[in-house]
Short mmCIF file of C-alpha atoms in Angstrom, two decimals:
data_model
loop_
_atom_site.label_atom_id
_atom_site.label_comp_id
_atom_site.label_asym_id
_atom_site.label_seq_id
_atom_site.Cartn_x
_atom_site.Cartn_y
_atom_site.Cartn_z
CA GLU A 51 -24.79 5.74 21.84
CA ILE A 52 -22.38 8.65 21.95
CA VAL A 53 -23.65 11.64 19.98
CA LEU A 54 -21.15 13.96 18.32
CA THR A 55 -22.23 17.55 17.68
CA GLN A 56 -20.16 19.58 15.26
CA SER A 57 -20.13 23.35 15.10
CA PRO A 58 -20.56 25.55 13.29
CA GLY A 59 -22.73 23.94 10.64
CA THR A 60 -21.16 26.15 8.00
CA LEU A 61 -17.96 28.16 8.14
CA SER A 62 -17.50 30.92 5.53
CA LEU A 63 -13.86 31.88 5.14
CA SER A 64 -11.40 33.14 2.56
CA PRO A 65 -8.31 31.32 1.30
CA GLY A 66 -5.40 31.97 3.63
CA GLU A 67 -7.60 32.29 6.70
CA ARG A 68 -7.57 29.96 9.69
CA ALA A 69 -10.42 27.51 10.19
CA THR A 70 -11.39 26.14 13.58
CA LEU A 71 -13.94 23.31 13.66
CA SER A 72 -15.45 21.91 16.84
CA CYS A 73 -16.66 18.42 17.71
CA ARG A 74 -18.38 17.92 21.05
CA ALA A 75 -19.27 14.47 22.42
CA SER A 76 -22.28 13.67 24.60
CA GLN A 77 -19.94 11.75 26.91
CA SER A 78 -16.21 11.41 27.30
CA VAL A 79 -14.34 9.84 24.38
CA SER A 80 -10.84 8.43 24.51
CA SER A 81 -8.56 10.55 22.36
CA SER A 82 -7.25 7.35 20.80
CA TYR A 83 -10.61 6.86 19.10
CA LEU A 84 -11.38 10.29 17.68
CA ALA A 85 -10.88 10.84 13.95
CA TRP A 86 -11.54 13.58 11.40
CA TYR A 87 -12.42 13.19 7.72
CA GLN A 88 -12.68 15.52 4.74
CA GLN A 89 -15.29 14.94 2.05
CA LYS A 90 -15.58 16.73 -1.26
CA PRO A 91 -18.70 16.54 -3.47
CA GLY A 92 -19.03 13.19 -5.20
CA GLN A 93 -16.06 11.71 -3.37
CA ALA A 94 -15.56 9.31 -0.50
CA PRO A 95 -14.43 10.70 2.83
CA ARG A 96 -10.66 10.98 3.31
CA LEU A 97 -9.04 10.33 6.67
CA LEU A 98 -7.23 13.43 7.93
CA ILE A 99 -6.61 12.89 11.64
CA TYR A 100 -6.75 9.84 13.91
CA GLY A 101 -6.08 9.50 17.61
CA ALA A 102 -7.35 13.10 17.92
CA SER A 103 -4.04 14.61 16.80
CA SER A 104 -2.10 12.27 14.48
CA ARG A 105 -2.10 13.20 10.80
CA ALA A 106 -2.85 10.41 8.35
CA THR A 107 -0.36 9.58 5.63
CA GLY A 108 0.06 12.37 3.09
CA ILE A 109 -1.98 14.96 5.01
CA PRO A 110 -0.39 18.45 4.95
CA ASP A 111 0.78 19.90 8.24
CA ARG A 112 -1.66 22.81 7.96
CA PHE A 113 -4.21 20.31 9.32
CA SER A 114 -4.01 19.70 13.06
CA GLY A 115 -6.23 18.09 15.65
CA SER A 116 -6.48 18.60 19.37
CA GLY A 117 -8.72 18.04 22.34
CA SER A 118 -9.70 15.51 24.94
CA GLY A 119 -12.68 14.27 26.90
CA THR A 120 -15.75 15.72 25.23
CA ASP A 121 -14.25 18.58 23.22
CA PHE A 122 -12.15 18.17 20.11
CA THR A 123 -10.96 20.62 17.48
CA LEU A 124 -9.75 20.42 13.90
CA THR A 125 -7.69 23.42 12.82
CA ILE A 126 -6.68 24.32 9.29
CA SER A 127 -3.97 26.93 9.73
CA ARG A 128 -4.19 28.56 6.29
CA LEU A 129 -6.98 27.54 3.98
CA GLU A 130 -5.97 26.44 0.51
CA PRO A 131 -8.55 26.39 -2.33
CA GLU A 132 -8.67 22.58 -2.16
CA ASP A 133 -9.63 22.65 1.56
CA PHE A 134 -13.18 23.87 0.96
CA ALA A 135 -15.20 20.77 1.75
CA VAL A 136 -17.28 19.09 4.45
CA TYR A 137 -15.50 17.80 7.55
CA TYR A 138 -16.73 15.01 9.82
CA CYS A 139 -15.55 13.83 13.21
CA GLN A 140 -15.97 10.20 14.28
CA GLN A 141 -15.61 8.41 17.61
CA SER A 142 -15.38 4.70 18.18
CA GLY A 143 -14.09 4.28 21.70
CA SER A 144 -16.99 2.39 23.17
CA SER A 145 -18.48 0.46 20.29
CA PRO A 146 -17.31 -0.98 16.98
CA GLY A 147 -17.72 1.50 14.15
CA GLY A 148 -18.81 4.23 16.49
CA THR A 149 -20.65 7.35 15.40
CA PHE A 150 -20.05 10.35 13.16
CA GLY A 151 -20.83 13.99 13.68
CA GLN A 152 -23.26 15.70 11.31
CA GLY A 153 -20.49 17.59 9.53
CA THR A 154 -19.19 21.14 9.13
CA LYS A 155 -19.11 22.68 5.69
CA VAL A 156 -16.19 25.02 5.03
CA GLU A 157 -17.19 27.30 2.17
CA ILE A 158 -15.52 30.13 0.32
CA LYS A 159 -16.57 33.53 1.59
CA GLN B 194 -1.79 0.81 -3.12
CA LEU B 195 -4.87 -0.65 -1.48
CA GLN B 196 -8.07 -0.19 -3.45
CA LEU B 197 -11.67 -1.01 -2.57
CA GLN B 198 -14.48 -1.20 -5.10
CA GLU B 199 -18.19 -1.56 -4.38
CA SER B 200 -20.47 -3.34 -6.81
CA GLY B 201 -24.13 -4.27 -6.94
CA PRO B 202 -27.55 -3.15 -8.16
CA GLY B 203 -28.23 0.57 -8.10
CA LEU B 204 -31.98 0.10 -7.75
CA VAL B 205 -33.79 -2.09 -5.24
CA LYS B 206 -37.53 -2.42 -4.72
CA PRO B 207 -39.09 -1.73 -1.32
CA SER B 208 -39.25 -4.79 0.98
CA GLU B 209 -36.52 -6.55 -1.02
CA THR B 210 -32.90 -7.21 -0.06
CA LEU B 211 -30.05 -4.89 -0.95
CA SER B 212 -26.86 -6.79 -1.82
CA LEU B 213 -23.45 -5.23 -2.36
CA THR B 214 -19.94 -6.60 -2.67
CA CYS B 215 -16.64 -4.89 -1.92
CA SER B 216 -13.63 -6.15 -3.85
CA VAL B 217 -10.24 -5.48 -2.28
CA SER B 218 -7.08 -5.21 -4.36
CA GLY B 219 -3.50 -4.29 -3.55
CA GLY B 220 -3.70 -6.01 -0.16
CA SER B 221 -5.11 -9.05 1.58
CA ILE B 222 -8.46 -9.09 3.29
CA SER B 223 -6.99 -11.81 5.51
CA SER B 224 -4.72 -9.36 7.30
CA SER B 225 -4.90 -9.81 11.06
CA THR B 226 -4.68 -6.07 11.60
CA TYR B 227 -7.91 -4.83 10.08
CA TYR B 228 -11.68 -5.04 10.11
CA TRP B 229 -13.60 -4.30 6.93
CA GLY B 230 -16.69 -2.18 7.14
CA TRP B 231 -19.72 -0.71 5.44
CA ILE B 232 -20.77 2.92 5.88
CA ARG B 233 -23.66 4.67 4.19
CA GLN B 234 -24.62 8.26 3.44
CA PRO B 235 -28.17 9.28 2.47
CA PRO B 236 -28.23 12.00 -0.17
CA GLY B 237 -27.25 15.34 1.35
CA LYS B 238 -26.82 13.83 4.82
CA GLY B 239 -24.10 12.52 7.11
CA LEU B 240 -22.28 9.22 7.51
CA GLU B 241 -23.62 6.14 9.28
CA TRP B 242 -21.61 3.04 10.13
CA ILE B 243 -23.53 -0.13 9.29
CA GLY B 244 -21.24 -2.93 10.35
CA SER B 245 -17.79 -4.49 10.14
CA ILE B 246 -16.27 -7.92 9.62
CA TYR B 247 -12.93 -9.60 10.35
CA TYR B 248 -11.41 -12.09 7.93
CA SER B 249 -12.34 -14.90 10.31
CA GLY B 250 -16.00 -13.96 9.93
CA SER B 251 -16.42 -12.14 13.24
CA THR B 252 -18.97 -9.36 12.78
CA TYR B 253 -20.27 -6.26 14.49
CA TYR B 254 -23.40 -4.41 13.45
CA LYS B 255 -25.02 -1.10 14.31
CA SER B 256 -27.66 -2.00 16.86
CA SER B 257 -30.53 -0.26 15.09
CA LEU B 258 -29.83 -2.19 11.85
CA LYS B 259 -28.81 -5.50 13.36
CA SER B 260 -32.05 -7.31 12.61
CA ARG B 261 -31.76 -6.56 8.87
CA VAL B 262 -28.00 -6.68 8.19
CA THR B 263 -25.71 -9.53 7.26
CA ILE B 264 -22.05 -8.99 6.38
CA SER B 265 -19.99 -11.89 5.08
CA VAL B 266 -16.44 -12.41 3.82
CA ASP B 267 -14.94 -14.52 1.05
CA THR B 268 -11.20 -14.62 1.61
CA SER B 269 -10.61 -16.70 -1.54
CA LYS B 270 -11.96 -13.83 -3.64
CA ASN B 271 -10.62 -11.06 -1.38
CA GLN B 272 -14.15 -9.71 -1.04
CA PHE B 273 -16.73 -8.96 1.60
CA SER B 274 -20.43 -8.40 1.15
CA LEU B 275 -23.41 -6.59 2.62
CA LYS B 276 -27.01 -7.72 2.66
CA LEU B 277 -29.72 -5.43 4.00
CA SER B 278 -33.20 -6.90 4.05
CA SER B 279 -36.67 -5.36 4.00
CA VAL B 280 -35.42 -2.10 2.57
CA THR B 281 -37.45 1.10 2.48
CA ALA B 282 -36.88 4.51 0.93
CA ALA B 283 -34.96 5.44 4.09
CA ASP B 284 -32.24 3.02 3.00
CA THR B 285 -31.54 5.04 -0.14
CA ALA B 286 -27.94 6.12 0.19
CA VAL B 287 -24.42 5.99 -1.14
CA TYR B 288 -22.88 2.85 0.34
CA TYR B 289 -19.15 2.80 1.02
CA CYS B 290 -16.86 -0.02 2.00
CA ALA B 291 -13.77 0.80 4.01
CA ARG B 292 -10.86 -0.66 5.96
CA SER B 293 -10.28 -0.02 9.64
CA PRO B 294 -7.54 -0.85 12.12
CA PHE B 295 -8.95 -2.07 15.39
CA SER B 296 -8.22 -2.33 19.08
CA VAL B 297 -9.43 -4.65 21.79
CA THR B 298 -10.59 -2.61 24.78
CA ILE B 299 -12.61 -3.17 27.93
CA PHE B 300 -15.63 -2.64 25.69
CA GLY B 301 -14.47 -5.34 23.30
CA VAL B 302 -13.37 -4.76 19.74
CA VAL B 303 -13.51 -1.19 18.49
CA THR B 304 -12.61 -0.15 14.97
CA ARG B 305 -10.44 2.92 15.32
CA TYR B 306 -10.97 4.82 12.09
CA PHE B 307 -11.48 4.16 8.37
CA ASP B 308 -8.29 4.73 6.42
CA TYR B 309 -9.12 3.37 2.96
CA TRP B 310 -12.50 3.81 1.30
CA GLY B 311 -14.16 2.67 -1.87
CA GLN B 312 -15.56 5.36 -4.15
CA GLY B 313 -19.11 4.50 -3.07
CA THR B 314 -22.16 3.27 -4.91
CA LEU B 315 -25.59 4.86 -4.90
CA VAL B 316 -28.44 2.49 -4.08
CA THR B 317 -31.94 3.81 -4.61
CA VAL B 318 -34.92 2.06 -3.06
CA SER B 319 -37.93 2.61 -5.29
CA SER B 320 -40.66 0.64 -7.00
#
C-alpha cells in the first residue's frame, strides 16, 4: 500500500499569505491519480485538485497543484478567511480507492 | 445538482453489523462513468477508503476490511449500501458516501478521485 505523508502537520499563516502544502508518496504515483481535498469542521471533504494540477469545478484559481513521482504540492497563493481548513491528498494509481494522507491543518496565525 | 445522502443507525453494538444506505438524487447511479464509494473518518482522524461499487455490482474493497465488508447496489432505488460486520469501537467514525470517476489501468480499475460527497453520518459502536 502506498503511504502518503503530508507536511507540515499544521501551518500557521495570516490571511493574504501564501500557503505551500507537501504530499510525499512512499513510491511513485502517476500524476493522473493524485487529488487534493479541503475539509472544514463538520463538513464533508471537498475536491479541490485532481490529476495533480487540474482544478475541480468552481475552485478559485488561487488554488494550484503541482508535482510528479513522489512529491506533490498544493499552493494557495493568497489565503482568504474561508481557506483555513484541513487539506488531504489522495492517491489511487495502483489500487481502487487508494490512500489518503494524514492531513495538513492551515490555521490562522 | 447531484446529491448523496447517507442514512442508517447512529449507534451499533459491538460484534453486530453496521448497515448504511446512500441515496443518490439529481443523477443516475447506473451511469457507466462512475463508481460509488464509502469512506470513513474516525473522530479527529484522517480519511479511509472502505470500498466502491459499480452499477453492475462489481466491487472493490480495502484489503484490511475485505473480510467484514459488503457493498451492494439497488439501481431501481438509485441507492447503494454498506454492511460492516463484527464491529468494534475502532469502527466508530463518520461514514461518507461519494462518487468517483474511474480508469482501467494495468493494475485494473482505479477510482480516480471523489467529486461528490454526502454530508456524512456518525456511527458510534458502543454497548
